PDB file of C-alpha atoms in Angstrom:
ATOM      1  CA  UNK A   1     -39.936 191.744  45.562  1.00 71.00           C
ATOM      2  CA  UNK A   2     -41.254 187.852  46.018  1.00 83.00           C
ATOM      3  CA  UNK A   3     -39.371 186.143  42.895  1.00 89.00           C
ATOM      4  CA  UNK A   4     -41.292 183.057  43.682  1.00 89.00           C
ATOM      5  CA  UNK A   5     -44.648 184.641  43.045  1.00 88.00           C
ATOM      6  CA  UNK A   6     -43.233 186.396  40.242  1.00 89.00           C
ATOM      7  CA  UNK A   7     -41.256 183.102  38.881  1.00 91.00           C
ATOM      8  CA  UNK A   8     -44.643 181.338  39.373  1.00 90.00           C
ATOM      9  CA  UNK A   9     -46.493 184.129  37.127  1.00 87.00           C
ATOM     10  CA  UNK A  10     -43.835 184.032  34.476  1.00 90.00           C
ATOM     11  CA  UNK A  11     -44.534 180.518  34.374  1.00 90.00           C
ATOM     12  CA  UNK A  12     -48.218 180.762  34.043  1.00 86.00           C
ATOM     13  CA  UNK A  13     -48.375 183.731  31.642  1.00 85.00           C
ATOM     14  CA  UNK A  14     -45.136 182.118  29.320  1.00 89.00           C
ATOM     15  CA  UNK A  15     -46.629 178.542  29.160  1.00 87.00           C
ATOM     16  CA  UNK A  16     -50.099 179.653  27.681  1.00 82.00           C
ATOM     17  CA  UNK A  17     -50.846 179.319  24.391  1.00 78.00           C
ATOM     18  CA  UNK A  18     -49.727 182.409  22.115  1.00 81.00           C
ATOM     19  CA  UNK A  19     -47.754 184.102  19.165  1.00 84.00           C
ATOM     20  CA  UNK A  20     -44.602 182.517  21.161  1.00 88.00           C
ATOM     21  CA  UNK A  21     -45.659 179.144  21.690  1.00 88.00           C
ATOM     22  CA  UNK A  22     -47.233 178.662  18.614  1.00 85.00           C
ATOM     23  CA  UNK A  23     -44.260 179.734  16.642  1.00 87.00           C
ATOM     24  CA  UNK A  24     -41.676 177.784  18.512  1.00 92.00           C
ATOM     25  CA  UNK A  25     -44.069 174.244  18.273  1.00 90.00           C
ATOM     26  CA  UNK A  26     -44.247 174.789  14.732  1.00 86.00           C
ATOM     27  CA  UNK A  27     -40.285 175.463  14.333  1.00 90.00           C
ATOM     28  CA  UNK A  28     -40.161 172.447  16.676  1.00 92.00           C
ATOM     29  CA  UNK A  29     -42.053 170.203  14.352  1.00 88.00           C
ATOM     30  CA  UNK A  30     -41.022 171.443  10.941  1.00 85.00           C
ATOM     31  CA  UNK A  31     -37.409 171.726  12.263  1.00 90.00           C
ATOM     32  CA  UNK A  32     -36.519 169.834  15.543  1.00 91.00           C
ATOM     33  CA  UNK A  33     -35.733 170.875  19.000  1.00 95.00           C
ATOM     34  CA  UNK A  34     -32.045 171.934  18.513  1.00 95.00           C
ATOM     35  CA  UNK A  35     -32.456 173.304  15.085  1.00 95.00           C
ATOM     36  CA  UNK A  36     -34.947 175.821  17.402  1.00 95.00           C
ATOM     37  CA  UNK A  37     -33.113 176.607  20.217  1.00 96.00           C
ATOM     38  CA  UNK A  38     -31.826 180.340  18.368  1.00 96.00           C
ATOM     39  CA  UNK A  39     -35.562 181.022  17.954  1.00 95.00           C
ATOM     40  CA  UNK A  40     -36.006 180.274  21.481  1.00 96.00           C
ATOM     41  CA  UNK A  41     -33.113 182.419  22.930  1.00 97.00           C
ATOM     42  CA  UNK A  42     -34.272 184.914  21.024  1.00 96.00           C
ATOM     43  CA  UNK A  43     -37.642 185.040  21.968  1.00 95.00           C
ATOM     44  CA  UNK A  44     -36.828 184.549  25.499  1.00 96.00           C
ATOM     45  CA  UNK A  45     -33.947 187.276  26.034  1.00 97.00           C
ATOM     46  CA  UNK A  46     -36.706 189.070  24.101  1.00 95.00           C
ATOM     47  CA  UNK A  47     -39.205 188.982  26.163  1.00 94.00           C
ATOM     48  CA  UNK A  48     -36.760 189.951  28.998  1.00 95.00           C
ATOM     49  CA  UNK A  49     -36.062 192.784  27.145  1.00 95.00           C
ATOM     50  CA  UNK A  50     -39.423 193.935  27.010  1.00 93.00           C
ATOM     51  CA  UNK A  51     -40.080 193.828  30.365  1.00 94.00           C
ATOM     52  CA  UNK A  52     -37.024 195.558  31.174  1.00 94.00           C
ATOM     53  CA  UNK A  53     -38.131 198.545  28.749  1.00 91.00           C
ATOM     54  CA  UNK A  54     -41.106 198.715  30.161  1.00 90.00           C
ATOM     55  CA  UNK A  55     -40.569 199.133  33.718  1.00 89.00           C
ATOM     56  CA  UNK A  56     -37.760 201.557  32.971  1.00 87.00           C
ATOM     57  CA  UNK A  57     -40.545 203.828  31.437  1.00 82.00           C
ATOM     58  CA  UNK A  58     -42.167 202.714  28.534  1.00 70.00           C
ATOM     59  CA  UNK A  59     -45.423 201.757  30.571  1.00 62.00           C
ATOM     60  CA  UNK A  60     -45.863 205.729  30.909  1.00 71.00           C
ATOM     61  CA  UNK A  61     -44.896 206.618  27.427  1.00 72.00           C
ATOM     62  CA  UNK A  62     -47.731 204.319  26.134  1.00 66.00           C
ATOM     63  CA  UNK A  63     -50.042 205.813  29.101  1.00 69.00           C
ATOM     64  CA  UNK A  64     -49.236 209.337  27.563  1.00 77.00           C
ATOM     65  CA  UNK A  65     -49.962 208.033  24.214  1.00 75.00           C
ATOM     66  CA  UNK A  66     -52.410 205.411  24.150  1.00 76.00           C
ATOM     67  CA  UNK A  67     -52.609 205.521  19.995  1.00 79.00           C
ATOM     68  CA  UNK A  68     -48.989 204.119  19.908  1.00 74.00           C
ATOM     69  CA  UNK A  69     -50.524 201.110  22.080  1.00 67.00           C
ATOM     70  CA  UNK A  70     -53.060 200.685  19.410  1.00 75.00           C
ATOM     71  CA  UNK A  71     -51.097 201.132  16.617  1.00 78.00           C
ATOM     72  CA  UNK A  72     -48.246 198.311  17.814  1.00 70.00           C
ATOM     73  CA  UNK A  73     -51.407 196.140  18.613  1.00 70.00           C
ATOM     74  CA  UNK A  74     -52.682 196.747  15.066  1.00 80.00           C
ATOM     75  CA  UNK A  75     -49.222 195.882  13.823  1.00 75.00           C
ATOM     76  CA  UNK A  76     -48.756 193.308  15.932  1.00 69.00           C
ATOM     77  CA  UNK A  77     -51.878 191.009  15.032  1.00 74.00           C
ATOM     78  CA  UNK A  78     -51.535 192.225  11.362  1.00 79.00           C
ATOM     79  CA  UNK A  79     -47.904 190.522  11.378  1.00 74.00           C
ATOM     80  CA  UNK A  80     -49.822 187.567  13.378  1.00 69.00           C
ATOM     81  CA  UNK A  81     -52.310 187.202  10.478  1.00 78.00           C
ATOM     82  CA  UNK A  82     -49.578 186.764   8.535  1.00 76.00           C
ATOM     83  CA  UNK A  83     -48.036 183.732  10.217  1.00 70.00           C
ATOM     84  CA  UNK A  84     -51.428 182.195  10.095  1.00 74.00           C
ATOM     85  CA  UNK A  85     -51.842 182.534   6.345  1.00 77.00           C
ATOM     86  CA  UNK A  86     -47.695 180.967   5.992  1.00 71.00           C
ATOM     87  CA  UNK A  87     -49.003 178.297   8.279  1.00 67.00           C
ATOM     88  CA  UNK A  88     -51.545 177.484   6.119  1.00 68.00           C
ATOM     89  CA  UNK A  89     -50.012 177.001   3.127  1.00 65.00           C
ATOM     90  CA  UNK A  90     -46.590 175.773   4.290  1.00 59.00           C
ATOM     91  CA  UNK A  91     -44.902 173.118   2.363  1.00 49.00           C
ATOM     92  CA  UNK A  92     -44.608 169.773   2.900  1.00 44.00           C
ATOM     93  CA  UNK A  93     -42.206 168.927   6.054  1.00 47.00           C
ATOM     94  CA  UNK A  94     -39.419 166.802   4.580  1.00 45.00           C
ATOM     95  CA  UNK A  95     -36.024 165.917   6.441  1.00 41.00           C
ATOM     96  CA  UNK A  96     -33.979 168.687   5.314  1.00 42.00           C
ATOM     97  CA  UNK A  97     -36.624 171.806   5.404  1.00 46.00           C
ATOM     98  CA  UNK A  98     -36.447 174.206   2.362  1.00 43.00           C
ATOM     99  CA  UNK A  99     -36.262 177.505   4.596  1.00 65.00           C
ATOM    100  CA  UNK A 100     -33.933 177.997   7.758  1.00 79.00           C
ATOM    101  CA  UNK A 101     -35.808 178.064  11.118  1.00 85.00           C
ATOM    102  CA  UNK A 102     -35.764 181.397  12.568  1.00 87.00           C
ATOM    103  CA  UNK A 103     -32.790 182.733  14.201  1.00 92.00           C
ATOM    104  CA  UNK A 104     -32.044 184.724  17.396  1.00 95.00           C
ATOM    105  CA  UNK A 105     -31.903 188.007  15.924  1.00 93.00           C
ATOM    106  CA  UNK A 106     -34.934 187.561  14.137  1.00 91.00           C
ATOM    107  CA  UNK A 107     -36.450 185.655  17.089  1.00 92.00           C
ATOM    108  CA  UNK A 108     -35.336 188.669  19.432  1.00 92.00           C
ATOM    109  CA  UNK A 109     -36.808 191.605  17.133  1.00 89.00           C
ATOM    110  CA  UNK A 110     -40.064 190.064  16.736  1.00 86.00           C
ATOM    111  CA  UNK A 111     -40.699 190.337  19.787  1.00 88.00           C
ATOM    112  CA  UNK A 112     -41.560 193.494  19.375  1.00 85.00           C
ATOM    113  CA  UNK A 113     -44.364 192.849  17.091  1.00 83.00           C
ATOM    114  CA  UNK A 114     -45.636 190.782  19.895  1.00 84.00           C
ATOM    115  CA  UNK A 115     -48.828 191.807  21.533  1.00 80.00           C
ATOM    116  CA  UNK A 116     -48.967 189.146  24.596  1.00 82.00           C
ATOM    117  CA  UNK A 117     -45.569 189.936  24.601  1.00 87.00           C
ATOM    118  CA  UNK A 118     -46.023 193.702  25.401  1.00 85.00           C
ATOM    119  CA  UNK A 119     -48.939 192.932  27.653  1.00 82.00           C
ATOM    120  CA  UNK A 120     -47.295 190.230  29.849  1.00 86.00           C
ATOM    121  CA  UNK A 121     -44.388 192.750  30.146  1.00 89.00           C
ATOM    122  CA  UNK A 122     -46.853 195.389  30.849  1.00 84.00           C
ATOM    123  CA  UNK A 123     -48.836 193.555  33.377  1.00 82.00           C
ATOM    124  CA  UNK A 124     -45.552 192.339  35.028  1.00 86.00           C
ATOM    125  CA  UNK A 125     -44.441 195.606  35.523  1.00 85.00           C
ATOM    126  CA  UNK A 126     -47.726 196.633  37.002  1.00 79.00           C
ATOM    127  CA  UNK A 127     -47.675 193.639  39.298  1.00 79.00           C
ATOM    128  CA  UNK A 128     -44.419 193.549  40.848  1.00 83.00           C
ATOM    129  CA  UNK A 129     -42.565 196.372  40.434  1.00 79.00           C
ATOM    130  CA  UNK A 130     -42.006 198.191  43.646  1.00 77.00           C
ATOM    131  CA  UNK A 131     -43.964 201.865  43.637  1.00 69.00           C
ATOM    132  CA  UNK A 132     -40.128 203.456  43.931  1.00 72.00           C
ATOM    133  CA  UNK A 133     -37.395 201.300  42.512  1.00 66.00           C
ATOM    134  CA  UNK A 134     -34.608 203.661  43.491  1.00 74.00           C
ATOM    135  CA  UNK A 135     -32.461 202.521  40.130  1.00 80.00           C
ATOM    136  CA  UNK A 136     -32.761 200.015  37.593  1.00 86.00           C
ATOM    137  CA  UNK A 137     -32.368 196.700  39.525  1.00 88.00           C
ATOM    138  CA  UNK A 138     -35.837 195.632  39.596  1.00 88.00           C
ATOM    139  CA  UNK A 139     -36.339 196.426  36.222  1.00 90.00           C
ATOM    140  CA  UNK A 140     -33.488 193.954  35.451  1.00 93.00           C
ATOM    141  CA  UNK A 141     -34.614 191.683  38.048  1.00 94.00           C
ATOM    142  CA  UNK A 142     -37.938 191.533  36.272  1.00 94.00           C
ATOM    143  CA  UNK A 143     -36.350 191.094  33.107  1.00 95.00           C
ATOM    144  CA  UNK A 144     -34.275 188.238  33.556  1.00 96.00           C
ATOM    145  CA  UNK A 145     -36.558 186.240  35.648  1.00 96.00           C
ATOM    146  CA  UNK A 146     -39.398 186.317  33.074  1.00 95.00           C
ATOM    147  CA  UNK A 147     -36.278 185.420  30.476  1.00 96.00           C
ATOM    148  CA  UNK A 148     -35.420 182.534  32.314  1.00 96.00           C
ATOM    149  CA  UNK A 149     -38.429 181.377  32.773  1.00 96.00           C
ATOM    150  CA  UNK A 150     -39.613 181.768  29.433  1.00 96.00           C
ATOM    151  CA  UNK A 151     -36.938 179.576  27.870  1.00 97.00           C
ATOM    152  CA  UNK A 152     -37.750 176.440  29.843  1.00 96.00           C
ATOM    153  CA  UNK A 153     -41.554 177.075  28.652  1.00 95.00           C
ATOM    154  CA  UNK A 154     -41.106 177.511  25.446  1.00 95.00           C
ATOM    155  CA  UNK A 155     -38.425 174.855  25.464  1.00 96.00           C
ATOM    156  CA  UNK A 156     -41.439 172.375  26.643  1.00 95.00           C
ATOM    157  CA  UNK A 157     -43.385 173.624  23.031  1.00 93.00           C
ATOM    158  CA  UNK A 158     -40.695 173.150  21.212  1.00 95.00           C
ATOM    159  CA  UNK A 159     -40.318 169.382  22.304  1.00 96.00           C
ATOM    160  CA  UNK A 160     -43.692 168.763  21.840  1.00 93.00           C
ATOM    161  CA  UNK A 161     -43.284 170.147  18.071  1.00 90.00           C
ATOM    162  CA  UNK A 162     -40.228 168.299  17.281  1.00 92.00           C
ATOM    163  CA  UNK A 163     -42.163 164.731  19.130  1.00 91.00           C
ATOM    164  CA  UNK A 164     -44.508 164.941  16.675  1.00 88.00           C
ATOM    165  CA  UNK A 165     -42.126 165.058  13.310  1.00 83.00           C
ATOM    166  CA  UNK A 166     -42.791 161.619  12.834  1.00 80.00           C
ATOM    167  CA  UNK A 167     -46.506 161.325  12.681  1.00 83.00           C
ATOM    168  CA  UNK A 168     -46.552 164.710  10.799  1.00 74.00           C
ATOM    169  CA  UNK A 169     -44.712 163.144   8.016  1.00 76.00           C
ATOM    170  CA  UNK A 170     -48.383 162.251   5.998  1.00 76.00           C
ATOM    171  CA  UNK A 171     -49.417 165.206   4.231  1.00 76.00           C
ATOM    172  CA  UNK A 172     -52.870 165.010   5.610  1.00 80.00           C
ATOM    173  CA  UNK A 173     -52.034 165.310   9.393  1.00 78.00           C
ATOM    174  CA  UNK A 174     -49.886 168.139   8.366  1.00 74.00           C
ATOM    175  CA  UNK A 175     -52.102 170.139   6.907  1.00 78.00           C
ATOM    176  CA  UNK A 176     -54.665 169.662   9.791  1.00 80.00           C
ATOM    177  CA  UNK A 177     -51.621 170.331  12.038  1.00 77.00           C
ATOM    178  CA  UNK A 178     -50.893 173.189  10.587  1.00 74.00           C
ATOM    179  CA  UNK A 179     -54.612 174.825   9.838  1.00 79.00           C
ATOM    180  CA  UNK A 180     -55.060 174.158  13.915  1.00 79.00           C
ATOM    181  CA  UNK A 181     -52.070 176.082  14.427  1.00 73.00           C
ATOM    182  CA  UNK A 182     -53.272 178.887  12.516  1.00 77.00           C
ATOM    183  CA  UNK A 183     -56.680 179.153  13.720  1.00 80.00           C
ATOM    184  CA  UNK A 184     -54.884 179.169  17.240  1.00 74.00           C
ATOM    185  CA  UNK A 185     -53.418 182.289  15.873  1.00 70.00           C
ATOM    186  CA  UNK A 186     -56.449 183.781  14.758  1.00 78.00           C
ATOM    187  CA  UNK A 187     -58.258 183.404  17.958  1.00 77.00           C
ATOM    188  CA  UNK A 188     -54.799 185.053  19.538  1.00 70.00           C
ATOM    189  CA  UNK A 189     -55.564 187.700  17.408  1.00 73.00           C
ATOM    190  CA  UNK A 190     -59.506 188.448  18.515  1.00 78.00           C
ATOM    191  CA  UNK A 191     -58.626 187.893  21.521  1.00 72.00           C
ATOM    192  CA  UNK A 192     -56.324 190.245  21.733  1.00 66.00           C
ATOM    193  CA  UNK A 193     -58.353 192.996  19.511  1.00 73.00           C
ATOM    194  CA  UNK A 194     -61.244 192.587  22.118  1.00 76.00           C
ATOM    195  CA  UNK A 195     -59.219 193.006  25.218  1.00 69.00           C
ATOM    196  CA  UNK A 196     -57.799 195.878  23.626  1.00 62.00           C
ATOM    197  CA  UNK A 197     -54.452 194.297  24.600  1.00 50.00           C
TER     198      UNK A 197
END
């Protein structure tokens, strides 16, 4: 297994813009960096998680049943929608932040509700995982590379976020902050309904 190659496709595929990154510049901005690091730890041992699950199996369970693929997609950009409409109509940012940022555990199940979640783990799996593992190594190899490299790019969202608490502070840039953020969602969502994730 090249762990450069696959280190350098973690990077690409954990950097882009999506349910992840979206969530964790938001948290950075309404919330600061280190107020957001459980939501990134989360997300990222969640993601390792994932890819573990899937290249231990689940790939062919969802290849045997392609209407549970669909109906975690459905799910998945349903619960998406959701964020969009919070994003929307989230309160004014103010030093201390009514709600709690997420935390790990919540960070770390989301990720199942994920859908470039499931299909970077998916298409990781597809990618680099040898045609006979002979045990679960490279399952866990895969896993914790694309968790280490997630943290470190979501980290760089997060920062960004939290950078821009200051100039968020007028109501008006925070609402068009925030109605960009959730039409990034949106088109997260067709686009994954028309690749058919």
């Amino acid at each position: 297994m090249d762990v450069l190659a696959l280190a350098t496709y973690a990077f690409a595929m954990c950097i882009t813009p999506g349910p992840n990154v979206l969530m964790v510049t938001a948290s950075g901005a309404a919330h600061g960096y280190r107020a957001s690091l459980p939501h990134l730890l989360g997300a990222s041992l969640g993601t390792g998680v994932q890819t573990v699950l899937v290249s231990l199996g689940l790939a062919s369970l969802f290849a045997r049943h392609p209407q549970l693929h669909q109906l975690l997609l459905w799910v998945g950009c349903a619960y998406l929608l959701w964020l969009g409409w919070r994003l929307v109509g989230a309160a004014a940012l103010q030093d201390r932040p009514a709600g709690p940022p997420l935390g790990f555990g919540q960070a770390l199940a989301l990720q199942a509700l994920n859908p470039k979640a499931w299909m970077m783990a998916l298409t990781t799996a597809s990618l680099f995982l040898p045609a006979e593992p002979r045990g679960p190594g490279p399952a866990l190899l895969l896993g914790a590379v694309m968790a280490a490299v997630n943290f470190p790019s979501l980290s760089l969202w997060a920062l960004f976020g939290s950078a821009l608490r200051a100039w968020l502070k007028a109501a008006s840039r925070r609402r068009v902050f925030n109605a960009v953020m959730a039409s990034l969602l949106l088109l997260t969502v067709v686009q994954m309904l028309l690749s058919g994730a």
